[in-house]
Short mmCIF file of C-alpha atoms in Angstrom, two decimals:
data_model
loop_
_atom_site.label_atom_id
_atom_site.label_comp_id
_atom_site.label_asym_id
_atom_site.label_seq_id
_atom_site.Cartn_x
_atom_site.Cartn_y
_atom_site.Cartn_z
CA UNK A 1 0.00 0.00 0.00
CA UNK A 2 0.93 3.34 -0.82
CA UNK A 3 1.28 6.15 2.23
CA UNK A 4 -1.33 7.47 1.06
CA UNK A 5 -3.35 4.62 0.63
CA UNK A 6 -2.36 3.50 4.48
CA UNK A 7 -3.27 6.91 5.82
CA UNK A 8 -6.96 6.65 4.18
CA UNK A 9 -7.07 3.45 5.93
CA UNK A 10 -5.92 4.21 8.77
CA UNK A 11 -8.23 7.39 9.55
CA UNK A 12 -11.19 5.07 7.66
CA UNK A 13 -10.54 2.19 10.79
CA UNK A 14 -10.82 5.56 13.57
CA UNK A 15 -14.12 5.64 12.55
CA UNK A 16 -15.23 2.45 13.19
CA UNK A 17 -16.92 0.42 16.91
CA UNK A 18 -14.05 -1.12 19.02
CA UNK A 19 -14.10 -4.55 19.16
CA UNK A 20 -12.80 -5.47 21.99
CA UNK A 21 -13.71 -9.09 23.44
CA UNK A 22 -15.56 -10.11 20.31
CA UNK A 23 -14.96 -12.72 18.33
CA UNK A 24 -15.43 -12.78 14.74
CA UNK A 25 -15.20 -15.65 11.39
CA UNK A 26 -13.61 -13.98 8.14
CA UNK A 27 -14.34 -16.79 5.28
CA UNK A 28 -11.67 -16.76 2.41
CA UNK A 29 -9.23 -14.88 5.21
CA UNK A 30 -6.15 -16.35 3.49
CA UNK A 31 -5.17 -13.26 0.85
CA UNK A 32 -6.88 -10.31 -0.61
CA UNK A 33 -10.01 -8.76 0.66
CA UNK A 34 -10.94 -11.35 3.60
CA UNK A 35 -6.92 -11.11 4.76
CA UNK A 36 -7.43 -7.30 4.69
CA UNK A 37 -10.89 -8.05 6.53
CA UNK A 38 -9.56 -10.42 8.81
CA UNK A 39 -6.51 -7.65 9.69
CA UNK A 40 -9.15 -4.79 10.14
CA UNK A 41 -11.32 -6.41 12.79
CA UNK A 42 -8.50 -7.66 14.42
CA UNK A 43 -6.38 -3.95 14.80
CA UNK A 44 -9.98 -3.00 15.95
CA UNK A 45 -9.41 -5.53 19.44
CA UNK A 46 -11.51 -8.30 17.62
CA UNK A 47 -10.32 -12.32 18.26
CA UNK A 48 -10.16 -13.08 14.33
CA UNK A 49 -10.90 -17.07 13.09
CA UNK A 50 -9.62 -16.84 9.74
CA UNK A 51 -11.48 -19.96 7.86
CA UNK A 52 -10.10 -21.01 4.49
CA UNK A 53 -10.11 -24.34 2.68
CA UNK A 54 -5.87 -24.60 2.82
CA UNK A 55 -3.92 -25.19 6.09
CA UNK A 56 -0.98 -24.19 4.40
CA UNK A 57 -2.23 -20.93 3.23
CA UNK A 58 -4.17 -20.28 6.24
CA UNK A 59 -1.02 -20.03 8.42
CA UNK A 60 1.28 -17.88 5.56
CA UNK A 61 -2.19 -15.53 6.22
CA UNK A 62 -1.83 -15.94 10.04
CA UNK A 63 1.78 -14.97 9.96
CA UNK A 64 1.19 -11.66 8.07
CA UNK A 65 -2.08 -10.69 10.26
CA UNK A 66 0.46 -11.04 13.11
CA UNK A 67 3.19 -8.90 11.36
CA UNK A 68 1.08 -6.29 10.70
CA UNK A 69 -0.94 -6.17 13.84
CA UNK A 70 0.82 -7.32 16.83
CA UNK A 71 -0.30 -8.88 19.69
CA UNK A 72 -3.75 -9.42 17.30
CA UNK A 73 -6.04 -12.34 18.56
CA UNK A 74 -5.99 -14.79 15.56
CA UNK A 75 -6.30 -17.88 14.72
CA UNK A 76 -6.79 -20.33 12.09
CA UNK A 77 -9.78 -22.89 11.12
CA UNK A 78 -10.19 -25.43 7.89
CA UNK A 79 -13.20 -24.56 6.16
CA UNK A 80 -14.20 -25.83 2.72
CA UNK A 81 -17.02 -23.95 1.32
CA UNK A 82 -17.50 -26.30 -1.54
CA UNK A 83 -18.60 -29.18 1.11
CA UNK A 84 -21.36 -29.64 3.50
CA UNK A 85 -20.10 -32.02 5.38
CA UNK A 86 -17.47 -29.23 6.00
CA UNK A 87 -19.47 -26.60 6.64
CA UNK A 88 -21.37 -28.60 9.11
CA UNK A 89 -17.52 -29.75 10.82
CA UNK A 90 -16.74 -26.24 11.25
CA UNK A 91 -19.69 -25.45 12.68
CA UNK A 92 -19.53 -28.01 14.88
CA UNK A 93 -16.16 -27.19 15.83
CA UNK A 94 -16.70 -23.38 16.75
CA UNK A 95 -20.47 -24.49 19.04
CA UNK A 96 -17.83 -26.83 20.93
CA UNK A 97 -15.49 -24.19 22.11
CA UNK A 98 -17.40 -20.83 21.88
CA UNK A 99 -20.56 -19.46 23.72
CA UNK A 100 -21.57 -16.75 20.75
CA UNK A 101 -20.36 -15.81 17.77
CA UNK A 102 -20.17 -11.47 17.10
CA UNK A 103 -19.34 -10.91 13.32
CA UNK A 104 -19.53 -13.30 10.17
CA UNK A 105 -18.22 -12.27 7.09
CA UNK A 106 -18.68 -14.23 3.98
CA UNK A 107 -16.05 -13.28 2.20
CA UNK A 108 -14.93 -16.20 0.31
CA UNK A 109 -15.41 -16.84 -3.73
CA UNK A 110 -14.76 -18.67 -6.56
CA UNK A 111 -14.69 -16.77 -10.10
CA UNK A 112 -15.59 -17.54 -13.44
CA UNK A 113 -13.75 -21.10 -13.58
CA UNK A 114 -13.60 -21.60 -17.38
CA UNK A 115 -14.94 -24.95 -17.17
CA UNK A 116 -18.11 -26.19 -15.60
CA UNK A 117 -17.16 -27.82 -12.04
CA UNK A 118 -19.35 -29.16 -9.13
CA UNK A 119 -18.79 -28.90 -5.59
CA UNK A 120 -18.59 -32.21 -3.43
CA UNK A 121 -22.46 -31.87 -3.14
CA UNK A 122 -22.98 -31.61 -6.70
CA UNK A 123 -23.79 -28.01 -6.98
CA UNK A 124 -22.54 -25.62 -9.76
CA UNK A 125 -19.18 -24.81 -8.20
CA UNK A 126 -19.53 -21.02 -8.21
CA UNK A 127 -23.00 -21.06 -6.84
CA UNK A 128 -22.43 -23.73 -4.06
CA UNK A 129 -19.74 -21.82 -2.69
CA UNK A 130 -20.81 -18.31 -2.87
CA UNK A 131 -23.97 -18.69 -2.02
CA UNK A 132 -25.46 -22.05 -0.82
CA UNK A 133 -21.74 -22.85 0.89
CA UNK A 134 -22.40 -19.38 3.03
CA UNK A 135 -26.43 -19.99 3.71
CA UNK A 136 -25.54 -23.29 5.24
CA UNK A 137 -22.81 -21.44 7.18
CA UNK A 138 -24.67 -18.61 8.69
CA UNK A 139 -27.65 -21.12 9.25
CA UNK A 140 -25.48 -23.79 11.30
CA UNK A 141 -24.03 -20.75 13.30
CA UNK A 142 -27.26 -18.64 14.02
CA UNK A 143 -27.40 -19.74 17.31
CA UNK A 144 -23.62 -18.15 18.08
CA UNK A 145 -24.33 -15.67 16.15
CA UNK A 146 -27.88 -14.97 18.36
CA UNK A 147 -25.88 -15.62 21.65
CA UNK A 148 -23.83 -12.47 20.67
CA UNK A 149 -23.97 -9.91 24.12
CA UNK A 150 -23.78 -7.16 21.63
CA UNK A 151 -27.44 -7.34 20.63
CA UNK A 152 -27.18 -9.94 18.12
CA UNK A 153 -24.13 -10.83 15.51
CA UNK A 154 -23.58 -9.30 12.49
CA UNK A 155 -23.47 -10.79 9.18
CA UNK A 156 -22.18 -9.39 6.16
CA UNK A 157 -23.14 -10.72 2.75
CA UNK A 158 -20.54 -9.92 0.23
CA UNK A 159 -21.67 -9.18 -3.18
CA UNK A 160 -20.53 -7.63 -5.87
CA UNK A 161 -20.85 -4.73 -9.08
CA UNK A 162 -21.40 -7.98 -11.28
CA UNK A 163 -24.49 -8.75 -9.35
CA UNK A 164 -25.72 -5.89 -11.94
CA UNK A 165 -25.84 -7.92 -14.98
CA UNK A 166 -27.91 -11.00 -13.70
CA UNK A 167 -31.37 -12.54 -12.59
CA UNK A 168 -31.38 -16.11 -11.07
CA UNK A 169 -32.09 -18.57 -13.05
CA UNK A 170 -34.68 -20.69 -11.35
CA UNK A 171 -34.99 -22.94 -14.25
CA UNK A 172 -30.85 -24.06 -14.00
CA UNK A 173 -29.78 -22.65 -11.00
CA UNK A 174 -26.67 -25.15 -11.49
CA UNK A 175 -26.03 -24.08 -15.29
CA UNK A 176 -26.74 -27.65 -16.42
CA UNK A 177 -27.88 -26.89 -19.62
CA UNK A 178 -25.74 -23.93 -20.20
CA UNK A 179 -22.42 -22.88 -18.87
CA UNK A 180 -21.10 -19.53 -18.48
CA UNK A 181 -18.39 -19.07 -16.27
CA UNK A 182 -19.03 -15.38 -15.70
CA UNK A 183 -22.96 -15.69 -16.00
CA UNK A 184 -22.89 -18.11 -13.67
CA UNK A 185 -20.65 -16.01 -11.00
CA UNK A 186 -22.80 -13.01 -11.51
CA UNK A 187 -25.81 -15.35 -10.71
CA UNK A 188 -24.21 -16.15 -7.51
CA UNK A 189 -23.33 -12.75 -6.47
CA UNK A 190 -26.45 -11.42 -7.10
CA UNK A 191 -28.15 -14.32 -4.58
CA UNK A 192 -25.39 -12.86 -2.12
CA UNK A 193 -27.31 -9.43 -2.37
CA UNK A 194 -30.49 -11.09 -1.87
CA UNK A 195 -29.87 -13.48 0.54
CA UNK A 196 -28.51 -10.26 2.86
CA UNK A 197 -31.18 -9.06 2.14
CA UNK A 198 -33.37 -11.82 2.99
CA UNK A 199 -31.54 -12.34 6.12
CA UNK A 200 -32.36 -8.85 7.14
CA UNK A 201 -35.74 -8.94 6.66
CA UNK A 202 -36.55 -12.12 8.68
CA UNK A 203 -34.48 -11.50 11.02
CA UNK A 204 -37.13 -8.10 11.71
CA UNK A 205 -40.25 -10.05 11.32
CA UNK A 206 -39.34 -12.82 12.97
CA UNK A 207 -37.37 -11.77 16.13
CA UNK A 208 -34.11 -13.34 15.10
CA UNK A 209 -31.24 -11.98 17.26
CA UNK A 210 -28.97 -11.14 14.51
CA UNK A 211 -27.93 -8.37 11.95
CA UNK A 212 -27.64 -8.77 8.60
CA UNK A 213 -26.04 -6.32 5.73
CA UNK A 214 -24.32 -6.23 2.55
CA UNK A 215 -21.16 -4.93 1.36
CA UNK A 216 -19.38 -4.75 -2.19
CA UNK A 217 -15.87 -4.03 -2.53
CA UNK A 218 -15.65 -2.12 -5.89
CA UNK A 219 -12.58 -2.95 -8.46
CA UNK A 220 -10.15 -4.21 -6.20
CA UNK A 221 -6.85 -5.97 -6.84
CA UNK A 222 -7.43 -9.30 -5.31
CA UNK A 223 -5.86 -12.60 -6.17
CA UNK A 224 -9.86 -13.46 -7.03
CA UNK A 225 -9.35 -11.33 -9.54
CA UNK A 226 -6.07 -12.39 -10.98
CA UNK A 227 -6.14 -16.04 -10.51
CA UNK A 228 -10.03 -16.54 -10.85
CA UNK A 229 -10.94 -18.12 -13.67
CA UNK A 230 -8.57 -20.83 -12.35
CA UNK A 231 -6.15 -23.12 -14.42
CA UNK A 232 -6.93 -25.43 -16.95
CA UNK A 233 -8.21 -25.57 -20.55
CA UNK A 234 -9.88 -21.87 -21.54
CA UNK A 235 -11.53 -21.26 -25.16
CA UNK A 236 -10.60 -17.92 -26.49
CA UNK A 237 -14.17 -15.90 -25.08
CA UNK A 238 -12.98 -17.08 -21.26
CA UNK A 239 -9.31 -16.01 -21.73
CA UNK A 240 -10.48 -13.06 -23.37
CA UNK A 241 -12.34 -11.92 -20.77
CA UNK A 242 -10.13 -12.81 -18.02
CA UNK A 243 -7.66 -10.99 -19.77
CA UNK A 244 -9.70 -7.95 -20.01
CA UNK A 245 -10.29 -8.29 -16.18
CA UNK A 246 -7.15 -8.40 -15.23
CA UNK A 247 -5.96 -5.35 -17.23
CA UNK A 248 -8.68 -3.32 -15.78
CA UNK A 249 -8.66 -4.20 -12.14
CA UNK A 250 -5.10 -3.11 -12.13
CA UNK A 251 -5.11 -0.30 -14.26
CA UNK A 252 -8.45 1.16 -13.09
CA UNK A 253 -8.93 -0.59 -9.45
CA UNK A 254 -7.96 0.32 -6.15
CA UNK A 255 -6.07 -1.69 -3.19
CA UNK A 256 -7.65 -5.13 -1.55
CA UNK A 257 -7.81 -2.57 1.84
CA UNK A 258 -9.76 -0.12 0.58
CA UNK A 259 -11.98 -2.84 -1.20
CA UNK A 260 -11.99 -4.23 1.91
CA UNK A 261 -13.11 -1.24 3.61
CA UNK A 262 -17.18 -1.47 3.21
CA UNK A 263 -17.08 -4.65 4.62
CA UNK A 264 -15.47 -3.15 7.67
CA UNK A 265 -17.62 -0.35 7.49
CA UNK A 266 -20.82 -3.00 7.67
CA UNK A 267 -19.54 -5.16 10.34
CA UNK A 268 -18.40 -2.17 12.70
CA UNK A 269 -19.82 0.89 11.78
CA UNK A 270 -21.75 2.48 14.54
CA UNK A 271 -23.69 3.85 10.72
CA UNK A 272 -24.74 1.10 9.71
CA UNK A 273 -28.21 -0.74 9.24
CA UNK A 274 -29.41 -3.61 8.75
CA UNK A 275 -30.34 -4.38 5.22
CA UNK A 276 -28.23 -1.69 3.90
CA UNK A 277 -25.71 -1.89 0.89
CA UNK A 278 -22.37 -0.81 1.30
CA UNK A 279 -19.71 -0.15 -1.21
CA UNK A 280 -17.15 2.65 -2.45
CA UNK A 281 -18.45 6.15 -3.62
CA UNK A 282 -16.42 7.06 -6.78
CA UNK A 283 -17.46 6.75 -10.41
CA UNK A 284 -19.50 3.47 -10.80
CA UNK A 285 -18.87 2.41 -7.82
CA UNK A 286 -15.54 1.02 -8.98
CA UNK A 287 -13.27 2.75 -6.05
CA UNK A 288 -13.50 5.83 -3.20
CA UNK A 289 -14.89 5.76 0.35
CA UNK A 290 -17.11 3.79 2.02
CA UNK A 291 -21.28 5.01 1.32
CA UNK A 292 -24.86 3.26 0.58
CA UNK A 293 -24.37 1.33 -2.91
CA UNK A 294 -26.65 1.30 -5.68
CA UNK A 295 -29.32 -2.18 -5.15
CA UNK A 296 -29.83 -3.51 -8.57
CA UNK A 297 -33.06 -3.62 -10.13
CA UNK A 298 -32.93 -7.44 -10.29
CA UNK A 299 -32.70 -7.49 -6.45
CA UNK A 300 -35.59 -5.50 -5.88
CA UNK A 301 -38.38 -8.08 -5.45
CA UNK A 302 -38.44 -9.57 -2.04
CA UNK A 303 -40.59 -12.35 -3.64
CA UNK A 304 -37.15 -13.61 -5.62
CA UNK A 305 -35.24 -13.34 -2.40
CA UNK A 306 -38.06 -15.43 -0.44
CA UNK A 307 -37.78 -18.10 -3.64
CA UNK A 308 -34.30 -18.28 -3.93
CA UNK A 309 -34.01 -18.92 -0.05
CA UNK A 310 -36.54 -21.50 0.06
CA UNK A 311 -34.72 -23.26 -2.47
CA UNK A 312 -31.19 -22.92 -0.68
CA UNK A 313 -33.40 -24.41 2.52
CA UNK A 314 -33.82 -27.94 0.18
CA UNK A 315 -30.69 -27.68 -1.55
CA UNK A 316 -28.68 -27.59 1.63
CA UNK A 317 -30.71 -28.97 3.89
CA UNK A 318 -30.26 -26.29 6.50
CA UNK A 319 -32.86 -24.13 7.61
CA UNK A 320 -32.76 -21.28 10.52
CA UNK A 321 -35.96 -21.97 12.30
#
């Protein structure tokens, strides 16, 4: 980061809830936006689990959260998003030695593998991780997250500009019939959008003890972004594209801390609300500071929210009653 850049930051985290004693899950915390998520809550006092699918990768992350914030509270959890059976170990895991749970932030992603892949449940892969993988999180650790002191946890549903460009498709939610790597990761984004959304709203009507809001990071320059579309075989549209992505994020995107810096701003911000959309102010909401973000017309309809979690309820098997 530039001095600059660190001196944004720095005055940006001043502004922000102490979180002292509370204990907070960063999904994907192993590089880029959940590393610079996992090393905000924690200079803010928070005890940081930083849950990724690679042990090795986890600790590299838990050295350099410890480098840059000494004497930080972290520590380091296997999570694979791409299994239930996972999601439900982890869960597990976290009831057996913790009484509540203060922040969630579902961080982690997969984008725009070039060829169609399944997760171990056989879901689309980017769809079973973004979103169903984080439903049947935050469902297995509602009650944590309602045993919070702090008037209920806080989740924070990470979506995304490509959310834009997308409806779900009800009729292949799994892209059986047609594969599209980046169709298929806007699809999932914008079901992170409305299942924050969702979240929110039930969590109002129905007395849950929890917060729920949403937070977009921008164009940021994130190893999601420059390794995304994975390895393996790509036809010329896929490399094309990736290509394209990669020139723009760097030319034209901003640091992973500032992209990091509305999910902060949701999960600690004595601003913000539940429901809300968070993400950076400047042209298109590509970079700048931390405001209310644009909700796409295709998340607009509470009825598609209500739909789309009913069907992560069957898919998954996990419900929050």
């Amino acid at each position: 980061m530039t001095n600059d850049t660190i001196e944004r930051h720095t005055a940006f985290l001043n502004t922000l809830n102490r979180l002292d004693g509370r204990t907070a899950v960063v999904t994907g915390a192993n590089s880029g936006l959940g590393l610079e998520t996992a090393c905000g809550l924690a200079s803010l006092g928070a005890k940081v689990i930083l849950a990724s699918r690679s042990e090795e990768r986890n600790a590299a992350a838990l050295r350099i959260l410890q480098q840059r914030v000494p004497g930080a509270a972290a520590e380091t959890a296997p999570l694979d998003l791409a299994s239930l059976a996972s999601i439900e170990r982890f869960a597990n895991t976290l009831r057996d030695c913790l009484t509540s749970l203060d922040i969630l932030v579902n961080n982690a992603g997969v984008m725009a593998p070039p060829v169609r892949k399944e997760t171990a449940d056989g879901f689309e892969m980017q769809f079973g991780v973004n979103h169903l993988g984080h439903f049947a999180l935050t469902g297995r650790l509602k009650p944590l997250l309602e045993a919070s002191q702090k008037d209920g946890g806080v989740v924070v549903a990470v979506a995304s500009l490509a959310a834009w460009k997308s409806r779900i498709h009800f009729d292949d939610l799994q892209s059986r019939h047609r594969y599209s790597p980046f169709d298929a990761y806007r699809q999932s984004k914008l079901a992170n959008l409305l299942f924050g959304q969702e979240l929110a709203r039930r969590s109002r009507s129905l007395g849950w003890k929890l917060h729920a809001r949403i937070a977009h990071p921008g164009w940021s320059q994130t190893q999601l972004v420059v390794n995304g579309p994975g390895s393996g075989k790509q036809n010329l549209s896929s490399w094309v594209m990736e290509t394209g992505a990669k020139v723009a994020f760097r030319l034209f995107g901003q640091s992973a801390a500032c992209g990091a810096e509305p999910f902060l701003y949701a999960a600690a911000s004595p601003l913000a609300h539940d429901g809300c959309y968070y993400g950076p102010d400047g042209a298109g909401e590509r970079t700048g500071k931390t405001d209310l973000a644009i909700v796409p017309p295709s998340a607009h309809d509470p009825r598609v929210a209500r739909r789309l979690w009913e069907v992560s309820e069957r898919l998954t098997g996990v419900t929050f009653e």
